[in-house]
Amino acid sequence: MKLFQQLLVAPAALGLMAPMAANAADLDIKGVSDYSASSEQVTSISQFQDVYPTDWAYQALSNLIERYGCVAGYPSGSYLGNRAMTRFEAAALLNACLDRITEVTDELRRLLNEFEQELAILKGRVDGLEARVGELEATQFSTTTKLVGQTSLISRLKEA
């Protein structure tokens, strides 16, 4: 009979707990969006008080900061790299980096279009220089030259 009572209580308990679990998920999403909104982008890894050159991910974090500027820290000036990352935080970081890469790619395309004529002129000049270097290499003489000759020493002996 006790098993039957436990089976009746379990759905009721789950029914009461489910809204709390949903609220916890909402809090995580809210926390990540608050983190994204309140955190400032970092321009140098030295701005983090808790990241050291001896950390195993130091170089990767430094590259993300310096190349793409897509890493944000906490308002306290820390990164909290030893703390577990939630999937929401990972998604926010990945999204920020992908957005930054898209911006850089768009800027590169704009610059390529803007300087298309200049790049074509430079390409022609480089092709011309490559052709001239090829001609020089084909007709270049040897830097090692053998000199063949004969020397004669004549010495005069004085008789005393």
PDB file of C-alpha atoms in Angstrom:
ATOM      1  CA  MET A   1       0.000   0.000   0.000  1.00  0.00           C
ATOM      2  CA  LYS A   2       2.866   2.401   0.738  1.00  0.00           C
ATOM      3  CA  LEU A   3       4.210   1.954  -2.785  1.00  0.00           C
ATOM      4  CA  PHE A   4       0.809   2.873  -4.180  1.00  0.00           C
ATOM      5  CA  GLN A   5       0.732   6.060  -2.070  1.00  0.00           C
ATOM      6  CA  GLN A   6       4.230   7.011  -3.214  1.00  0.00           C
ATOM      7  CA  LEU A   7       3.195   6.559  -6.822  1.00  0.00           C
ATOM      8  CA  LEU A   8       0.265   8.904  -6.241  1.00  0.00           C
ATOM      9  CA  VAL A   9       2.436  11.544  -4.548  1.00  0.00           C
ATOM     10  CA  ALA A  10       5.196  11.523  -7.187  1.00  0.00           C
ATOM     11  CA  PRO A  11       3.132  13.142 -10.003  1.00  0.00           C
ATOM     12  CA  ALA A  12       1.862  15.783  -7.610  1.00  0.00           C
ATOM     13  CA  ALA A  13       5.391  16.606  -6.486  1.00  0.00           C
ATOM     14  CA  LEU A  14       6.617  16.771 -10.068  1.00  0.00           C
ATOM     15  CA  GLY A  15       3.695  19.023 -10.939  1.00  0.00           C
ATOM     16  CA  LEU A  16       4.696  21.407  -8.184  1.00  0.00           C
ATOM     17  CA  MET A  17       8.420  21.299  -9.051  1.00  0.00           C
ATOM     18  CA  ALA A  18       8.104  21.734 -12.834  1.00  0.00           C
ATOM     19  CA  PRO A  19       7.286  25.467 -12.712  1.00  0.00           C
ATOM     20  CA  MET A  20      10.299  26.002 -10.446  1.00  0.00           C
ATOM     21  CA  ALA A  21      12.562  24.197 -12.925  1.00  0.00           C
ATOM     22  CA  ALA A  22      11.177  26.302 -15.758  1.00  0.00           C
ATOM     23  CA  ASN A  23      11.812  29.430 -13.689  1.00  0.00           C
ATOM     24  CA  ALA A  24      15.408  28.305 -13.089  1.00  0.00           C
ATOM     25  CA  ALA A  25      15.913  27.969 -16.853  1.00  0.00           C
ATOM     26  CA  ASP A  26      14.403  31.426 -17.350  1.00  0.00           C
ATOM     27  CA  LEU A  27      16.787  32.779 -14.725  1.00  0.00           C
ATOM     28  CA  ASP A  28      19.760  31.249 -16.544  1.00  0.00           C
ATOM     29  CA  ILE A  29      18.671  32.852 -19.818  1.00  0.00           C
ATOM     30  CA  LYS A  30      18.054  36.141 -18.034  1.00  0.00           C
ATOM     31  CA  GLY A  31      21.451  35.877 -16.333  1.00  0.00           C
ATOM     32  CA  VAL A  32      23.219  35.300 -19.637  1.00  0.00           C
ATOM     33  CA  SER A  33      21.416  38.178 -21.332  1.00  0.00           C
ATOM     34  CA  ASP A  34      22.236  40.398 -18.337  1.00  0.00           C
ATOM     35  CA  TYR A  35      25.870  39.256 -18.576  1.00  0.00           C
ATOM     36  CA  SER A  36      25.944  40.020 -22.294  1.00  0.00           C
ATOM     37  CA  ALA A  37      24.348  43.423 -21.820  1.00  0.00           C
ATOM     38  CA  SER A  38      26.343  44.538 -18.789  1.00  0.00           C
ATOM     39  CA  SER A  39      29.758  43.188 -19.674  1.00  0.00           C
ATOM     40  CA  GLU A  40      32.153  45.292 -21.636  1.00  0.00           C
ATOM     41  CA  GLN A  41      34.311  43.979 -24.428  1.00  0.00           C
ATOM     42  CA  VAL A  42      37.918  43.528 -23.420  1.00  0.00           C
ATOM     43  CA  THR A  43      40.708  44.867 -25.630  1.00  0.00           C
ATOM     44  CA  SER A  44      43.656  43.214 -23.885  1.00  0.00           C
ATOM     45  CA  ILE A  45      44.008  40.035 -21.897  1.00  0.00           C
ATOM     46  CA  SER A  46      45.847  42.008 -19.217  1.00  0.00           C
ATOM     47  CA  GLN A  47      42.508  43.585 -18.258  1.00  0.00           C
ATOM     48  CA  PHE A  48      41.529  40.299 -16.605  1.00  0.00           C
ATOM     49  CA  GLN A  49      42.789  40.063 -13.039  1.00  0.00           C
ATOM     50  CA  ASP A  50      42.479  36.279 -12.893  1.00  0.00           C
ATOM     51  CA  VAL A  51      44.065  35.195 -16.203  1.00  0.00           C
ATOM     52  CA  TYR A  52      47.777  34.377 -16.171  1.00  0.00           C
ATOM     53  CA  PRO A  53      50.259  33.408 -18.924  1.00  0.00           C
ATOM     54  CA  THR A  54      50.652  30.029 -17.228  1.00  0.00           C
ATOM     55  CA  ASP A  55      46.955  29.165 -17.730  1.00  0.00           C
ATOM     56  CA  TRP A  56      46.437  26.408 -20.285  1.00  0.00           C
ATOM     57  CA  ALA A  57      43.991  28.444 -22.409  1.00  0.00           C
ATOM     58  CA  TYR A  58      45.854  31.762 -22.121  1.00  0.00           C
ATOM     59  CA  GLN A  59      46.969  31.864 -25.769  1.00  0.00           C
ATOM     60  CA  ALA A  60      43.538  30.929 -27.130  1.00  0.00           C
ATOM     61  CA  LEU A  61      41.832  33.555 -24.977  1.00  0.00           C
ATOM     62  CA  SER A  62      44.442  36.137 -25.957  1.00  0.00           C
ATOM     63  CA  ASN A  63      43.870  35.429 -29.665  1.00  0.00           C
ATOM     64  CA  LEU A  64      40.095  35.782 -29.326  1.00  0.00           C
ATOM     65  CA  ILE A  65      40.506  39.085 -27.511  1.00  0.00           C
ATOM     66  CA  GLU A  66      43.181  40.642 -29.718  1.00  0.00           C
ATOM     67  CA  ARG A  67      42.082  39.375 -33.135  1.00  0.00           C
ATOM     68  CA  TYR A  68      38.324  39.520 -32.820  1.00  0.00           C
ATOM     69  CA  GLY A  69      37.504  41.419 -29.635  1.00  0.00           C
ATOM     70  CA  CYS A  70      34.641  39.065 -28.894  1.00  0.00           C
ATOM     71  CA  VAL A  71      35.389  38.122 -25.286  1.00  0.00           C
ATOM     72  CA  ALA A  72      33.709  39.982 -22.457  1.00  0.00           C
ATOM     73  CA  GLY A  73      34.483  39.818 -18.791  1.00  0.00           C
ATOM     74  CA  TYR A  74      32.575  40.374 -15.615  1.00  0.00           C
ATOM     75  CA  PRO A  75      32.178  43.888 -14.177  1.00  0.00           C
ATOM     76  CA  SER A  76      34.681  42.996 -11.439  1.00  0.00           C
ATOM     77  CA  GLY A  77      37.454  42.775 -14.068  1.00  0.00           C
ATOM     78  CA  SER A  78      37.647  39.013 -13.907  1.00  0.00           C
ATOM     79  CA  TYR A  79      37.075  36.262 -16.450  1.00  0.00           C
ATOM     80  CA  LEU A  80      36.357  33.418 -14.012  1.00  0.00           C
ATOM     81  CA  GLY A  81      37.962  30.912 -16.338  1.00  0.00           C
ATOM     82  CA  ASN A  82      38.028  28.128 -13.759  1.00  0.00           C
ATOM     83  CA  ARG A  83      34.249  28.270 -13.343  1.00  0.00           C
ATOM     84  CA  ALA A  84      32.082  25.881 -15.333  1.00  0.00           C
ATOM     85  CA  MET A  85      30.459  27.493 -18.361  1.00  0.00           C
ATOM     86  CA  THR A  86      26.779  26.998 -19.034  1.00  0.00           C
ATOM     87  CA  ARG A  87      25.550  26.159 -22.491  1.00  0.00           C
ATOM     88  CA  PHE A  88      23.890  29.573 -22.596  1.00  0.00           C
ATOM     89  CA  GLU A  89      27.199  31.320 -21.890  1.00  0.00           C
ATOM     90  CA  ALA A  90      28.944  29.190 -24.505  1.00  0.00           C
ATOM     91  CA  ALA A  91      26.263  30.107 -27.034  1.00  0.00           C
ATOM     92  CA  ALA A  92      26.569  33.808 -26.167  1.00  0.00           C
ATOM     93  CA  LEU A  93      30.381  33.719 -26.539  1.00  0.00           C
ATOM     94  CA  LEU A  94      30.228  31.787 -29.803  1.00  0.00           C
ATOM     95  CA  ASN A  95      27.568  34.133 -31.168  1.00  0.00           C
ATOM     96  CA  ALA A  96      29.619  37.214 -30.245  1.00  0.00           C
ATOM     97  CA  CYS A  97      32.705  35.796 -31.985  1.00  0.00           C
ATOM     98  CA  LEU A  98      30.760  34.778 -35.095  1.00  0.00           C
ATOM     99  CA  ASP A  99      29.152  38.236 -35.266  1.00  0.00           C
ATOM    100  CA  ARG A 100      32.587  39.841 -35.055  1.00  0.00           C
ATOM    101  CA  ILE A 101      33.987  37.556 -37.759  1.00  0.00           C
ATOM    102  CA  THR A 102      31.022  38.459 -39.976  1.00  0.00           C
ATOM    103  CA  GLU A 103      31.730  42.162 -39.412  1.00  0.00           C
ATOM    104  CA  VAL A 104      35.403  41.691 -40.317  1.00  0.00           C
ATOM    105  CA  THR A 105      34.481  39.699 -43.431  1.00  0.00           C
ATOM    106  CA  ASP A 106      31.991  42.353 -44.544  1.00  0.00           C
ATOM    107  CA  GLU A 107      34.598  45.079 -44.028  1.00  0.00           C
ATOM    108  CA  LEU A 108      37.135  43.078 -46.037  1.00  0.00           C
ATOM    109  CA  ARG A 109      34.667  42.672 -48.915  1.00  0.00           C
ATOM    110  CA  ARG A 110      33.938  46.406 -48.852  1.00  0.00           C
ATOM    111  CA  LEU A 111      37.653  47.236 -48.971  1.00  0.00           C
ATOM    112  CA  LEU A 112      38.272  44.754 -51.800  1.00  0.00           C
ATOM    113  CA  ASN A 113      35.530  46.416 -53.847  1.00  0.00           C
ATOM    114  CA  GLU A 114      36.799  49.891 -52.998  1.00  0.00           C
ATOM    115  CA  PHE A 115      40.395  49.140 -54.014  1.00  0.00           C
ATOM    116  CA  GLU A 116      39.645  46.777 -56.901  1.00  0.00           C
ATOM    117  CA  GLN A 117      41.369  48.957 -59.528  1.00  0.00           C
ATOM    118  CA  GLU A 118      44.464  49.524 -57.397  1.00  0.00           C
ATOM    119  CA  LEU A 119      44.732  45.801 -56.662  1.00  0.00           C
ATOM    120  CA  ALA A 120      44.484  44.997 -60.391  1.00  0.00           C
ATOM    121  CA  ILE A 121      47.284  47.483 -61.151  1.00  0.00           C
ATOM    122  CA  LEU A 122      49.469  45.996 -58.416  1.00  0.00           C
ATOM    123  CA  LYS A 123      48.785  42.484 -59.706  1.00  0.00           C
ATOM    124  CA  GLY A 124      49.969  43.543 -63.161  1.00  0.00           C
ATOM    125  CA  ARG A 125      53.114  45.086 -61.710  1.00  0.00           C
ATOM    126  CA  VAL A 126      53.890  41.974 -59.669  1.00  0.00           C
ATOM    127  CA  ASP A 127      53.395  39.780 -62.738  1.00  0.00           C
ATOM    128  CA  GLY A 128      55.810  42.013 -64.673  1.00  0.00           C
ATOM    129  CA  LEU A 129      58.400  41.841 -61.901  1.00  0.00           C
ATOM    130  CA  GLU A 130      58.085  38.054 -61.728  1.00  0.00           C
ATOM    131  CA  ALA A 131      58.720  37.848 -65.480  1.00  0.00           C
ATOM    132  CA  ARG A 132      61.801  40.068 -65.208  1.00  0.00           C
ATOM    133  CA  VAL A 133      63.171  38.037 -62.288  1.00  0.00           C
ATOM    134  CA  GLY A 134      62.627  34.866 -64.320  1.00  0.00           C
ATOM    135  CA  GLU A 135      64.650  36.332 -67.192  1.00  0.00           C
ATOM    136  CA  LEU A 136      67.452  37.349 -64.841  1.00  0.00           C
ATOM    137  CA  GLU A 137      67.572  33.902 -63.283  1.00  0.00           C
ATOM    138  CA  ALA A 138      67.726  32.268 -66.706  1.00  0.00           C
ATOM    139  CA  THR A 139      70.625  34.427 -67.910  1.00  0.00           C
ATOM    140  CA  GLN A 140      72.495  34.781 -64.649  1.00  0.00           C
ATOM    141  CA  PHE A 141      76.169  33.941 -64.753  1.00  0.00           C
ATOM    142  CA  SER A 142      77.971  31.828 -62.235  1.00  0.00           C
ATOM    143  CA  THR A 143      79.203  33.596 -59.165  1.00  0.00           C
ATOM    144  CA  THR A 144      82.098  31.164 -58.944  1.00  0.00           C
ATOM    145  CA  THR A 145      84.831  31.989 -61.435  1.00  0.00           C
ATOM    146  CA  LYS A 146      87.967  29.940 -61.916  1.00  0.00           C
ATOM    147  CA  LEU A 147      91.050  31.861 -62.737  1.00  0.00           C
ATOM    148  CA  VAL A 148      93.737  29.930 -64.513  1.00  0.00           C
ATOM    149  CA  GLY A 149      97.134  31.444 -64.775  1.00  0.00           C
ATOM    150  CA  GLN A 150     100.804  30.977 -64.314  1.00  0.00           C
ATOM    151  CA  THR A 151     103.149  32.939 -62.186  1.00  0.00           C
ATOM    152  CA  SER A 152     106.874  33.053 -62.429  1.00  0.00           C
ATOM    153  CA  LEU A 153     109.160  34.158 -59.713  1.00  0.00           C
ATOM    154  CA  ILE A 154     112.532  35.263 -60.665  1.00  0.00           C
ATOM    155  CA  SER A 155     114.901  35.995 -57.965  1.00  0.00           C
ATOM    156  CA  ARG A 156     118.338  37.184 -58.336  1.00  0.00           C
ATOM    157  CA  LEU A 157     120.949  35.841 -56.108  1.00  0.00           C
ATOM    158  CA  LYS A 158     123.728  38.102 -55.087  1.00  0.00           C
ATOM    159  CA  GLU A 159     127.100  36.660 -54.819  1.00  0.00           C
ATOM    160  CA  ALA A 160     129.058  38.008 -52.059  1.00  0.00           C
TER     161      ALA A 160
END
